[in-house]
CSV table of C-alpha atoms and ligand atoms in Angstrom, one decimal:
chain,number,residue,atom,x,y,z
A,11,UNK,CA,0.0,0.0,0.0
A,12,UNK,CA,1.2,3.2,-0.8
A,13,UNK,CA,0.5,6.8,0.6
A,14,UNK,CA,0.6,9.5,-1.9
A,15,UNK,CA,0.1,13.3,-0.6
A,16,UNK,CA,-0.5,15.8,-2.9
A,17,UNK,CA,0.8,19.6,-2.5
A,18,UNK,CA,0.1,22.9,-4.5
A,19,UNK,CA,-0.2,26.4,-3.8
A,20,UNK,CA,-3.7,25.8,-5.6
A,21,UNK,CA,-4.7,23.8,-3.7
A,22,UNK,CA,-6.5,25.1,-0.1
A,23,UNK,CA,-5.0,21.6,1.8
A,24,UNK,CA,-2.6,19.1,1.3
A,25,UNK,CA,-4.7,15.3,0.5
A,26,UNK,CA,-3.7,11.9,1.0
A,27,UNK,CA,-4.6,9.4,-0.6
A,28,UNK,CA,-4.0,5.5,-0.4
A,29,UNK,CA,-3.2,3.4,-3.1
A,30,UNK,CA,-4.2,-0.4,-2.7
A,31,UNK,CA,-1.0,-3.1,-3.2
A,32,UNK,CA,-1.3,-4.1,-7.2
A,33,UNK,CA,-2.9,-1.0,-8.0
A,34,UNK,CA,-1.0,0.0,-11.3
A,35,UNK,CA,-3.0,3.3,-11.4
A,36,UNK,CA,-0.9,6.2,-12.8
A,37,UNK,CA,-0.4,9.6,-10.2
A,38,UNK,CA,-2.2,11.1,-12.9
A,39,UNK,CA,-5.4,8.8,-12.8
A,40,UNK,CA,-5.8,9.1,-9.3
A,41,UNK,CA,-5.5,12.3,-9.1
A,42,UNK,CA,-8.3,12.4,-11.4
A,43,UNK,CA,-10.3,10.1,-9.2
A,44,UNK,CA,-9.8,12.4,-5.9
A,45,UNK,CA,-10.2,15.7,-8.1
A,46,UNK,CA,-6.7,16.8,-7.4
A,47,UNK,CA,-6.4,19.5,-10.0
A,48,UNK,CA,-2.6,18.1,-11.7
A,49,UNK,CA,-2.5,20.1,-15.0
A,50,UNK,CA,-2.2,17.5,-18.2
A,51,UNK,CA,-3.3,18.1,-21.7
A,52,UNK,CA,-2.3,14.4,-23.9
A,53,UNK,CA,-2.1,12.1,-20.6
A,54,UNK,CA,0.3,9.7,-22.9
A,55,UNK,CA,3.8,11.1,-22.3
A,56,UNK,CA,3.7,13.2,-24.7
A,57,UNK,CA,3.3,16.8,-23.8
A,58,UNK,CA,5.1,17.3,-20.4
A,59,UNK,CA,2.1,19.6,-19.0
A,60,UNK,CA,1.5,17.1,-16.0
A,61,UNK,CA,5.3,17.6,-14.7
A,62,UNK,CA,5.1,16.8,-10.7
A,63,UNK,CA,8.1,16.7,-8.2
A,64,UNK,CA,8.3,13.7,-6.1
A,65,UNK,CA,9.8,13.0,-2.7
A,66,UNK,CA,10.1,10.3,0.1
A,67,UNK,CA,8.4,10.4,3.0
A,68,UNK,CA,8.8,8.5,5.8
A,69,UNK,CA,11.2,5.6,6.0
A,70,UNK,CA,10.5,3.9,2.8
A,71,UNK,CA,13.2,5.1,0.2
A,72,UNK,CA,11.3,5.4,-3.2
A,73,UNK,CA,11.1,2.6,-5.0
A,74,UNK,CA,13.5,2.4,-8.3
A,75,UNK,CA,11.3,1.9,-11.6
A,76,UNK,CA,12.2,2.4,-14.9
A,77,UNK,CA,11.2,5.8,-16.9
A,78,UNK,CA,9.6,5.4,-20.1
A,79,UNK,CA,11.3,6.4,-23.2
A,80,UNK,CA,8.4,9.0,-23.8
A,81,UNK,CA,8.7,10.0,-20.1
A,82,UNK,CA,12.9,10.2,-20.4
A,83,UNK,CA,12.5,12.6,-23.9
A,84,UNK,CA,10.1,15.0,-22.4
A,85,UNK,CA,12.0,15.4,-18.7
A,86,UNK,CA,15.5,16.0,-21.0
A,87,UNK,CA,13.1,18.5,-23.3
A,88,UNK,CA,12.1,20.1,-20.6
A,89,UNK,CA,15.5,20.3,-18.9
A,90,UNK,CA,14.1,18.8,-15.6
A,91,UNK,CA,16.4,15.8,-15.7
A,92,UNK,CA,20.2,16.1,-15.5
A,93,UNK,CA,22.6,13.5,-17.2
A,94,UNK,CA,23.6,12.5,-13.8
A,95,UNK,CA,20.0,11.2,-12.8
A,96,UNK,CA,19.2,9.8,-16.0
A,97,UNK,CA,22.3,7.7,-15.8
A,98,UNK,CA,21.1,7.1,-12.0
A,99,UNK,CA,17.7,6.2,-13.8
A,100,UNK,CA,18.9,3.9,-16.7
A,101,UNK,CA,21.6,2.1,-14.4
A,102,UNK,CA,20.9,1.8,-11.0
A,103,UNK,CA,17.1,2.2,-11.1
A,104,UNK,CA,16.9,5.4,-9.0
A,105,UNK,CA,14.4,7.1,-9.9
A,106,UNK,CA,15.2,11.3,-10.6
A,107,UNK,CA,13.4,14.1,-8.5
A,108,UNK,CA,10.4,15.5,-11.5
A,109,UNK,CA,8.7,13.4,-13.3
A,110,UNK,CA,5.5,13.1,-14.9
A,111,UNK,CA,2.4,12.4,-13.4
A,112,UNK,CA,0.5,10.1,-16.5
A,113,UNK,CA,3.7,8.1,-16.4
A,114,UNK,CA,4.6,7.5,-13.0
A,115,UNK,CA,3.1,4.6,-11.0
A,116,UNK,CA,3.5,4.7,-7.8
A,117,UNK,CA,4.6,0.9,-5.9
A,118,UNK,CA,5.2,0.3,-2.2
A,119,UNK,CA,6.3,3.7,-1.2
A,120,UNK,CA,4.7,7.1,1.0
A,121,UNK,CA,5.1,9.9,-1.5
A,122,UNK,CA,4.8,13.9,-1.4
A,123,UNK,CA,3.7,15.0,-5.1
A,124,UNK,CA,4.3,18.0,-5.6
A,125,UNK,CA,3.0,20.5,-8.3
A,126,UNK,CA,2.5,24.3,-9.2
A,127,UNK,CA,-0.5,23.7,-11.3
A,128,UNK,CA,1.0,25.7,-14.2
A,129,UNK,CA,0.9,23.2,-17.0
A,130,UNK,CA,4.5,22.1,-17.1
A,131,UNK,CA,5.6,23.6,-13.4
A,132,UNK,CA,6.7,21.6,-11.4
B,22,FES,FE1,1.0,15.1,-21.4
B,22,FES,FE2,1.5,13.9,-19.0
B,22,FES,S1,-0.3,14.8,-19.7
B,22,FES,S2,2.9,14.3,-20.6
């Protein structure tokens, strides 16, 4: 089970939510589902408008997952990914500080999302 908070200066309180074991529910989606108001404009990948910061919280470190290609070429587009964290990324599976919130499915971790809620802000 995961707890994801999400943060935003738009946003009148921070909100937790809890993501069930096997869930394989993007950020994105469930913010949807719990009317967080995350930007996004393609929700594939594609557009870099649902850009989200993501920190530990707790004791659980975050959990390593591979980036998708689409995800990689938008972060490096957007400058929001050094070379040093993608190689972090690519070979030892730790995952970089932004990412984006249609991509990035959260596993077995407590997580603060945060997000300007300027399409691309992070
Ligand atoms: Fe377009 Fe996430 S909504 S990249």
């Amino acid at each position: 089970m995961s707890n994801i908070t999400f943060t935003s200066p738009i946003m009148k309180k921070d909100k937790t939510i809890y993501a069930v074991a096997g869930n394989t529910a993007t950020i994105l989606s469930l913010a949807k589902e719990h009317e967080i108001p995350i930007p996004f404009e393609c929700g594939d990948g594609d557009c870099g408008s649902c850009l989200i910061e993501v920190t530990a919280l707790g004791d659980k470190p975050l959990m390593g997952m591979s980036l998708t290609e689409k995800e990689k070429a938008r972060l490096k587009e957007l400058q929001m990914i050094s070379a040093e964290e993608l190689e972090q990324a690519e070979v030892n599976d730790i995952p970089p500080r932004f990412r984006l919130a249609c991509q990035f499915i959260p596993r077995d971790e407590d997580v603060l999302v945060s997000f300007t809620g300027t399409p691309g802000g992070s």
